[in-house]
C-alpha atoms as an extended CHARMM CRD file, in Angstrom:
* protein
*
       211  EXT
         1         1  MET       CA            276.9150000000      266.3540000000        7.9640000000  PROA      1               0.0000000000
         2         2  LYS       CA            277.6510000000      265.4330000000       11.5620000000  PROA      2               0.0000000000
         3         3  ASN       CA            278.0840000000      262.0350000000       13.1080000000  PROA      3               0.0000000000
         4         4  SER       CA            279.1350000000      260.6780000000       16.4780000000  PROA      4               0.0000000000
         5         5  LEU       CA            282.7810000000      261.7250000000       16.5720000000  PROA      5               0.0000000000
         6         6  SER       CA            282.2610000000      264.5100000000       19.0990000000  PROA      6               0.0000000000
         7         7  GLY       CA            279.8450000000      266.2020000000       16.6990000000  PROA      7               0.0000000000
         8         8  LYS       CA            282.5880000000      267.0420000000       14.2050000000  PROA      8               0.0000000000
         9         9  THR       CA            281.7130000000      267.9220000000       10.6350000000  PROA      9               0.0000000000
        10        10  VAL       CA            283.2520000000      266.3450000000        7.5510000000  PROA      10              0.0000000000
        11        11  GLY       CA            285.1720000000      269.5530000000        6.9270000000  PROA      11              0.0000000000
        12        12  GLU       CA            286.6090000000      269.5550000000       10.4340000000  PROA      12              0.0000000000
        13        13  MET       CA            287.8530000000      266.0040000000        9.9700000000  PROA      13              0.0000000000
        14        14  THR       CA            289.3190000000      266.3400000000        6.4730000000  PROA      14              0.0000000000
        15        15  GLY       CA            290.0900000000      269.9930000000        5.7180000000  PROA      15              0.0000000000
        16        16  SER       CA            288.5700000000      272.7200000000        3.5580000000  PROA      16              0.0000000000
        17        17  ARG       CA            285.9770000000      272.1760000000        0.8440000000  PROA      17              0.0000000000
        18        18  GLU       CA            288.6280000000      273.0800000000       -1.7590000000  PROA      18              0.0000000000
        19        19  ALA       CA            290.9040000000      270.3570000000       -0.3910000000  PROA      19              0.0000000000
        20        20  LEU       CA            288.0570000000      267.8620000000       -0.4710000000  PROA      20              0.0000000000
        21        21  GLN       CA            287.5180000000      268.4680000000       -4.1710000000  PROA      21              0.0000000000
        22        22  GLU       CA            291.0860000000      267.3570000000       -4.9050000000  PROA      22              0.0000000000
        23        23  ALA       CA            290.2080000000      263.8100000000       -3.7860000000  PROA      23              0.0000000000
        24        24  ALA       CA            289.9520000000      261.1740000000       -6.5150000000  PROA      24              0.0000000000
        25        25  PHE       CA            288.5040000000      257.6730000000       -6.5450000000  PROA      25              0.0000000000
        26        26  PRO       CA            289.6750000000      254.6270000000       -8.5670000000  PROA      26              0.0000000000
        27        27  LEU       CA            286.3240000000      253.6220000000      -10.0640000000  PROA      27              0.0000000000
        28        28  ALA       CA            286.1320000000      249.8950000000      -10.8100000000  PROA      28              0.0000000000
        29        29  PHE       CA            282.4110000000      249.7520000000      -11.5720000000  PROA      29              0.0000000000
        30        30  ILE       CA            278.9500000000      251.1680000000      -10.8760000000  PROA      30              0.0000000000
        31        31  SER       CA            275.9760000000      248.8400000000      -10.4180000000  PROA      31              0.0000000000
        32        32  ARG       CA            272.7060000000      250.7990000000      -10.5890000000  PROA      32              0.0000000000
        33        33  LEU       CA            269.2020000000      250.2700000000       -9.2430000000  PROA      33              0.0000000000
        34        34  ARG       CA            269.9730000000      247.6730000000       -6.6000000000  PROA      34              0.0000000000
        35        35  MET       CA            267.0150000000      247.0280000000       -4.3130000000  PROA      35              0.0000000000
        36        36  ALA       CA            267.5730000000      246.3440000000       -0.6050000000  PROA      36              0.0000000000
        37        37  THR       CA            270.8190000000      244.4250000000       -1.1830000000  PROA      37              0.0000000000
        38        38  ASP       CA            273.3770000000      247.0740000000       -0.1870000000  PROA      38              0.0000000000
        39        39  GLY       CA            271.3360000000      249.1800000000        2.1950000000  PROA      39              0.0000000000
        40        40  ALA       CA            267.7670000000      250.4330000000        2.4450000000  PROA      40              0.0000000000
        41        41  GLY       CA            265.7980000000      251.2800000000       -0.6850000000  PROA      41              0.0000000000
        42        42  VAL       CA            267.3090000000      251.6430000000       -4.1360000000  PROA      42              0.0000000000
        43        43  THR       CA            271.0850000000      252.0820000000       -4.1940000000  PROA      43              0.0000000000
        44        44  ALA       CA            273.9490000000      252.3940000000       -6.6150000000  PROA      44              0.0000000000
        45        45  LEU       CA            276.9260000000      250.2200000000       -5.7300000000  PROA      45              0.0000000000
        46        46  VAL       CA            280.1690000000      252.0930000000       -6.4590000000  PROA      46              0.0000000000
        47        47  GLY       CA            283.2320000000      249.8540000000       -6.4750000000  PROA      47              0.0000000000
        48        48  ALA       CA            286.7270000000      250.9640000000       -5.5050000000  PROA      48              0.0000000000
        49        49  GLN       CA            289.6790000000      249.3100000000       -7.1990000000  PROA      49              0.0000000000
        50        50  GLY       CA            292.2640000000      247.8120000000       -4.8660000000  PROA      50              0.0000000000
        51        51  CYS       CA            292.1350000000      245.9650000000       -1.5490000000  PROA      51              0.0000000000
        52        52  PRO       CA            294.6330000000      245.2710000000        1.2730000000  PROA      52              0.0000000000
        53        53  LEU       CA            293.3160000000      241.6990000000        1.5790000000  PROA      53              0.0000000000
        54        54  GLN       CA            293.6640000000      238.6910000000       -0.7050000000  PROA      54              0.0000000000
        55        55  CYS       CA            290.6320000000      236.6920000000        0.3920000000  PROA      55              0.0000000000
        56        56  ARG       CA            289.9820000000      233.2160000000       -0.8340000000  PROA      56              0.0000000000
        57        57  MET       CA            286.5340000000      233.0120000000       -2.4790000000  PROA      57              0.0000000000
        58        58  CYS       CA            286.4300000000      236.8070000000       -2.9440000000  PROA      58              0.0000000000
        59        59  LEU       CA            283.1610000000      237.8810000000       -4.5770000000  PROA      59              0.0000000000
        60        60  ASN       CA            284.9670000000      240.4470000000       -6.7080000000  PROA      60              0.0000000000
        61        61  PRO       CA            288.5290000000      239.2210000000       -7.2880000000  PROA      61              0.0000000000
        62        62  LYS       CA            289.2170000000      241.6880000000      -10.1260000000  PROA      62              0.0000000000
        63        63  ALA       CA            288.8900000000      244.5460000000       -7.6510000000  PROA      63              0.0000000000
        64        64  MET       CA            291.7980000000      243.2170000000       -5.5600000000  PROA      64              0.0000000000
        65        65  ARG       CA            294.3670000000      244.4010000000       -8.1220000000  PROA      65              0.0000000000
        66        66  PRO       CA            296.0580000000      247.7300000000       -7.3070000000  PROA      66              0.0000000000
        67        67  ALA       CA            294.4240000000      250.6460000000       -9.1100000000  PROA      67              0.0000000000
        68        68  ASP       CA            297.6430000000      251.6670000000      -10.8650000000  PROA      68              0.0000000000
        69        69  LYS       CA            297.8330000000      248.2090000000      -12.4670000000  PROA      69              0.0000000000
        70        70  ALA       CA            294.1590000000      247.7870000000      -13.3260000000  PROA      70              0.0000000000
        71        71  GLY       CA            293.6960000000      250.6320000000      -15.8070000000  PROA      71              0.0000000000
        72        72  VAL       CA            290.6180000000      252.0620000000      -14.0730000000  PROA      72              0.0000000000
        73        73  SER       CA            289.2660000000      255.5940000000      -14.3470000000  PROA      73              0.0000000000
        74        74  TRP       CA            289.8570000000      258.0670000000      -11.5210000000  PROA      74              0.0000000000
        75        75  VAL       CA            286.8580000000      260.2910000000      -10.8210000000  PROA      75              0.0000000000
        76        76  THR       CA            286.3200000000      263.4020000000       -8.7220000000  PROA      76              0.0000000000
        77        77  PRO       CA            283.4400000000      263.7520000000       -6.2560000000  PROA      77              0.0000000000
        78        78  ASP       CA            281.4910000000      265.9360000000       -8.6870000000  PROA      78              0.0000000000
        79        79  GLU       CA            282.0720000000      263.4830000000      -11.5390000000  PROA      79              0.0000000000
        80        80  LEU       CA            280.8400000000      260.5240000000       -9.5230000000  PROA      80              0.0000000000
        81        81  CYS       CA            277.8330000000      262.4980000000       -8.3280000000  PROA      81              0.0000000000
        82        82  GLY       CA            276.9700000000      263.1980000000      -11.9570000000  PROA      82              0.0000000000
        83        83  LEU       CA            277.2340000000      259.5080000000      -12.8460000000  PROA      83              0.0000000000
        84        84  VAL       CA            274.8310000000      258.3310000000      -10.1340000000  PROA      84              0.0000000000
        85        85  ARG       CA            272.4960000000      261.3310000000      -10.0230000000  PROA      85              0.0000000000
        86        86  GLN       CA            270.3110000000      259.9200000000      -12.8220000000  PROA      86              0.0000000000
        87        87  ASP       CA            268.6350000000      257.7100000000      -10.2030000000  PROA      87              0.0000000000
        88        88  ASP       CA            268.1070000000      260.5190000000       -7.6860000000  PROA      88              0.0000000000
        89        89  LEU       CA            264.3110000000      260.1440000000       -7.6530000000  PROA      89              0.0000000000
        90        90  TYR       CA            264.6110000000      256.4590000000       -6.7470000000  PROA      90              0.0000000000
        91        91  TYR       CA            267.0290000000      257.1880000000       -3.8990000000  PROA      91              0.0000000000
        92        92  LEU       CA            264.7910000000      259.8780000000       -2.4280000000  PROA      92              0.0000000000
        93        93  ALA       CA            261.5360000000      257.9340000000       -2.8600000000  PROA      93              0.0000000000
        94        94  THR       CA            262.8620000000      254.7600000000       -1.2100000000  PROA      94              0.0000000000
        95        95  GLY       CA            265.2960000000      256.1090000000        1.3710000000  PROA      95              0.0000000000
        96        96  GLY       CA            268.2290000000      254.7330000000       -0.6090000000  PROA      96              0.0000000000
        97        97  GLY       CA            271.4410000000      256.2330000000       -1.9020000000  PROA      97              0.0000000000
        98        98  VAL       CA            274.9850000000      255.1820000000       -2.7170000000  PROA      98              0.0000000000
        99        99  THR       CA            276.9370000000      252.2120000000       -1.3660000000  PROA      99              0.0000000000
       100       100  PHE       CA            280.7230000000      252.2710000000       -1.5910000000  PROA      100             0.0000000000
       101       101  GLY       CA            282.1980000000      248.7980000000       -2.0330000000  PROA      101             0.0000000000
       102       102  GLY       CA            285.1070000000      247.3000000000       -3.8320000000  PROA      102             0.0000000000
       103       103  GLY       CA            287.8430000000      246.4520000000       -3.2390000000  PROA      103             0.0000000000
       104       104  GLU       CA            288.1910000000      248.3730000000        0.0070000000  PROA      104             0.0000000000
       105       105  PRO       CA            286.3980000000      251.7440000000       -0.1340000000  PROA      105             0.0000000000
       106       106  LEU       CA            287.6800000000      253.0480000000        3.1960000000  PROA      106             0.0000000000
       107       107  CYS       CA            291.1440000000      253.3060000000        1.6550000000  PROA      107             0.0000000000
       108       108  HSD       CA            289.5120000000      256.3580000000        0.0490000000  PROA      108             0.0000000000
       109       109  ALA       CA            287.6590000000      257.7730000000        3.0480000000  PROA      109             0.0000000000
       110       110  ASP       CA            288.7240000000      261.3050000000        2.1440000000  PROA      110             0.0000000000
       111       111  PHE       CA            286.9800000000      260.9020000000       -1.2190000000  PROA      111             0.0000000000
       112       112  ILE       CA            283.8000000000      259.5960000000        0.4250000000  PROA      112             0.0000000000
       113       113  ALA       CA            283.8150000000      262.6340000000        2.7150000000  PROA      113             0.0000000000
       114       114  ALA       CA            284.2090000000      264.8940000000       -0.3230000000  PROA      114             0.0000000000
       115       115  PHE       CA            281.3750000000      263.0850000000       -2.0850000000  PROA      115             0.0000000000
       116       116  ARG       CA            279.1420000000      263.5790000000        0.9660000000  PROA      116             0.0000000000
       117       117  ALA       CA            279.8150000000      267.3110000000        0.7140000000  PROA      117             0.0000000000
       118       118  VAL       CA            278.5630000000      267.5600000000       -2.8870000000  PROA      118             0.0000000000
       119       119  CYS       CA            275.8100000000      264.9320000000       -3.1490000000  PROA      119             0.0000000000
       120       120  PRO       CA            272.1670000000      265.6830000000       -2.2290000000  PROA      120             0.0000000000
       121       121  ALA       CA            271.5270000000      265.6700000000        1.5050000000  PROA      121             0.0000000000
       122       122  GLY       CA            268.6880000000      263.1740000000        1.1060000000  PROA      122             0.0000000000
       123       123  TRP       CA            270.9530000000      260.3910000000       -0.1430000000  PROA      123             0.0000000000
       124       124  ARG       CA            272.0510000000      257.8010000000        2.4070000000  PROA      124             0.0000000000
       125       125  LEU       CA            275.6460000000      256.6140000000        2.1240000000  PROA      125             0.0000000000
       126       126  TYR       CA            276.7490000000      253.0790000000        2.9410000000  PROA      126             0.0000000000
       127       127  ALA       CA            280.1190000000      251.3340000000        3.0060000000  PROA      127             0.0000000000
       128       128  GLU       CA            280.8830000000      247.6480000000        2.5420000000  PROA      128             0.0000000000
       129       129  THR       CA            284.2410000000      247.3070000000        4.2750000000  PROA      129             0.0000000000
       130       130  SER       CA            286.6810000000      244.8610000000        5.8130000000  PROA      130             0.0000000000
       131       131  LEU       CA            287.8430000000      247.5960000000        8.2360000000  PROA      131             0.0000000000
       132       132  HSD       CA            291.4200000000      246.5500000000        7.4150000000  PROA      132             0.0000000000
       133       133  VAL       CA            292.5300000000      250.1870000000        7.0740000000  PROA      133             0.0000000000
       134       134  PRO       CA            294.2440000000      252.7700000000        9.3220000000  PROA      134             0.0000000000
       135       135  ALA       CA            292.0270000000      254.0120000000       12.1470000000  PROA      135             0.0000000000
       136       136  GLU       CA            292.1310000000      257.5610000000       10.7950000000  PROA      136             0.0000000000
       137       137  GLN       CA            290.3250000000      256.3900000000        7.6540000000  PROA      137             0.0000000000
       138       138  VAL       CA            287.5520000000      254.9310000000        9.8160000000  PROA      138             0.0000000000
       139       139  ARG       CA            287.2650000000      258.1840000000       11.7710000000  PROA      139             0.0000000000
       140       140  ILE       CA            286.8500000000      260.1510000000        8.5430000000  PROA      140             0.0000000000
       141       141  ALA       CA            284.2870000000      257.6830000000        7.1910000000  PROA      141             0.0000000000
       142       142  ALA       CA            282.3400000000      257.7560000000       10.4640000000  PROA      142             0.0000000000
       143       143  CYS       CA            281.5190000000      261.4010000000        9.7930000000  PROA      143             0.0000000000
       144       144  CYS       CA            279.8480000000      260.7010000000        6.4470000000  PROA      144             0.0000000000
       145       145  ILE       CA            278.6990000000      257.0580000000        6.2920000000  PROA      145             0.0000000000
       146       146  ASP       CA            275.1630000000      256.3150000000        7.4820000000  PROA      146             0.0000000000
       147       147  HSD       CA            275.6420000000      252.5570000000        7.8170000000  PROA      147             0.0000000000
       148       148  PHE       CA            278.6790000000      250.2640000000        7.6870000000  PROA      148             0.0000000000
       149       149  PHE       CA            278.4360000000      246.6870000000        6.3880000000  PROA      149             0.0000000000
       150       150  VAL       CA            281.4950000000      245.1000000000        7.9880000000  PROA      150             0.0000000000
       151       151  ASP       CA            282.7760000000      241.9100000000        6.3680000000  PROA      151             0.0000000000
       152       152  ILE       CA            284.5100000000      240.5470000000        9.4470000000  PROA      152             0.0000000000
       153       153  LYS       CA            285.5110000000      237.1660000000        7.8770000000  PROA      153             0.0000000000
       154       154  ASP       CA            286.3210000000      235.3200000000       11.1320000000  PROA      154             0.0000000000
       155       155  MET       CA            287.2780000000      236.3630000000       14.6620000000  PROA      155             0.0000000000
       156       156  ASN       CA            289.8630000000      233.5870000000       15.0180000000  PROA      156             0.0000000000
       157       157  PRO       CA            293.2010000000      235.2610000000       14.1610000000  PROA      157             0.0000000000
       158       158  ALA       CA            294.6600000000      232.0980000000       12.6050000000  PROA      158             0.0000000000
       159       159  VAL       CA            291.6170000000      231.4860000000       10.4200000000  PROA      159             0.0000000000
       160       160  TYR       CA            291.4800000000      235.1650000000        9.4570000000  PROA      160             0.0000000000
       161       161  ARG       CA            295.1130000000      235.1590000000        8.3560000000  PROA      161             0.0000000000
       162       162  ALA       CA            294.7370000000      231.9200000000        6.4130000000  PROA      162             0.0000000000
       163       163  TYR       CA            291.6600000000      233.2740000000        4.6330000000  PROA      163             0.0000000000
       164       164  THR       CA            292.8170000000      236.8610000000        3.9400000000  PROA      164             0.0000000000
       165       165  GLY       CA            296.6300000000      236.7730000000        4.0340000000  PROA      165             0.0000000000
       166       166  GLN       CA            296.6780000000      239.5150000000        6.6950000000  PROA      166             0.0000000000
       167       167  VAL       CA            296.6190000000      239.8460000000       10.4980000000  PROA      167             0.0000000000
       168       168  MET       CA            293.2830000000      240.8650000000       11.9800000000  PROA      168             0.0000000000
       169       169  MET       CA            294.3750000000      243.2890000000       14.7370000000  PROA      169             0.0000000000
       170       170  PRO       CA            293.4210000000      246.4500000000       12.7520000000  PROA      170             0.0000000000
       171       171  VAL       CA            289.9540000000      244.9980000000       12.2210000000  PROA      171             0.0000000000
       172       172  ARG       CA            289.3800000000      244.4280000000       15.9540000000  PROA      172             0.0000000000
       173       173  GLU       CA            290.5730000000      247.9410000000       16.7780000000  PROA      173             0.0000000000
       174       174  ASN       CA            288.4390000000      249.5750000000       14.0900000000  PROA      174             0.0000000000
       175       175  LEU       CA            285.3680000000      247.5740000000       15.0260000000  PROA      175             0.0000000000
       176       176  ALA       CA            285.8450000000      248.7450000000       18.6070000000  PROA      176             0.0000000000
       177       177  LEU       CA            286.0300000000      252.3020000000       17.2500000000  PROA      177             0.0000000000
       178       178  LEU       CA            282.6970000000      251.9170000000       15.4470000000  PROA      178             0.0000000000
       179       179  LEU       CA            281.1310000000      250.5080000000       18.5920000000  PROA      179             0.0000000000
       180       180  SER       CA            282.5050000000      253.2070000000       20.8710000000  PROA      180             0.0000000000
       181       181  GLU       CA            281.2540000000      255.9360000000       18.5390000000  PROA      181             0.0000000000
       182       182  GLN       CA            277.8630000000      254.2190000000       18.1660000000  PROA      182             0.0000000000
       183       183  CYS       CA            278.1050000000      254.0800000000       14.3810000000  PROA      183             0.0000000000
       184       184  GLU       CA            275.2780000000      252.1640000000       12.7250000000  PROA      184             0.0000000000
       185       185  HSD       CA            276.6220000000      248.8830000000       11.3600000000  PROA      185             0.0000000000
       186       186  SER       CA            275.9500000000      245.2720000000       10.4390000000  PROA      186             0.0000000000
       187       187  LEU       CA            278.4140000000      242.3810000000       10.5040000000  PROA      187             0.0000000000
       188       188  LYS       CA            279.0710000000      239.7850000000        7.8230000000  PROA      188             0.0000000000
       189       189  VAL       CA            280.8990000000      236.5970000000        8.7860000000  PROA      189             0.0000000000
       190       190  ALA       CA            282.1500000000      233.6340000000        6.7830000000  PROA      190             0.0000000000
       191       191  VAL       CA            280.7580000000      230.1490000000        7.4010000000  PROA      191             0.0000000000
       192       192  PHE       CA            283.2610000000      227.3080000000        7.0310000000  PROA      192             0.0000000000
       193       193  GLN       CA            282.8360000000      223.5580000000        6.8320000000  PROA      193             0.0000000000
       194       194  GLY       CA            284.2470000000      221.3740000000        9.5990000000  PROA      194             0.0000000000
       195       195  SER       CA            286.2600000000      222.1430000000       12.7130000000  PROA      195             0.0000000000
       196       196  THR       CA            289.3770000000      223.0680000000       10.7220000000  PROA      196             0.0000000000
       197       197  ARG       CA            287.4940000000      225.8450000000        8.8630000000  PROA      197             0.0000000000
       198       198  ALA       CA            289.4430000000      225.0240000000        5.7280000000  PROA      198             0.0000000000
       199       199  VAL       CA            286.4800000000      224.9500000000        3.3270000000  PROA      199             0.0000000000
       200       200  PHE       CA            284.4120000000      228.1110000000        2.7960000000  PROA      200             0.0000000000
       201       201  ARG       CA            280.6360000000      227.5330000000        2.5400000000  PROA      201             0.0000000000
       202       202  ASP       CA            278.6100000000      230.7350000000        2.9180000000  PROA      202             0.0000000000
       203       203  ARG       CA            278.2990000000      234.2280000000        4.4040000000  PROA      203             0.0000000000
       204       204  ARG       CA            275.8920000000      235.3410000000        7.1300000000  PROA      204             0.0000000000
       205       205  GLU       CA            274.8830000000      238.8430000000        8.1420000000  PROA      205             0.0000000000
       206       206  PHE       CA            273.6670000000      240.0540000000       11.5220000000  PROA      206             0.0000000000
       207       207  THR       CA            273.5830000000      243.1000000000       13.7740000000  PROA      207             0.0000000000
       208       208  GLY       CA            275.4770000000      243.0320000000       17.0620000000  PROA      208             0.0000000000
       209       209  SER       CA            278.9260000000      242.9220000000       18.5770000000  PROA      209             0.0000000000
       210       210  LEU       CA            281.5740000000      240.2400000000       18.2340000000  PROA      210             0.0000000000
       211       211  LEU       CA            283.9170000000      241.8940000000       20.7370000000  PROA      211             0.0000000000
């Protein structure tokens, strides 16, 4: 598969096919037969264990724990493909596929690239991400992800740090990378109550640039 990064293939970004098969993924959960909630058509949501952020009001707080402390199963690309292949007809009929969430799935961009190499070409791949990862992980993912759902939290650095426990500079830089490479993406932002933004209320999703 090729994407916008100068037309490079997944193999050119991450190494040989044999090397790709050595990748492993800390599987927190699989949620099957999701309709138009994590991408177009019917999708399977595949959750990664572990996240660099510690967000207040996290929708999946169990996935924040490091994988080595959570007792999750590690799967290979072929193993994961076998687990989600049972819904292949639904993916192909509706234009759906597999959504990687978590936790932070782009911590395992090499695995996603390996999965892209073994899964059917007709499956679309999505990622629900905070983009709080090294830029190289985003570059790898850009070669195999069809659409990014970016949970941006808030563009105010002070609010972002108070909400997530981390600085937001990597997020700005990686969002700029997605924009410069014309990667398909949507943005999710948090909605807070009052001018102090101390009380979380809701999340909103839209397409466009915050930079």
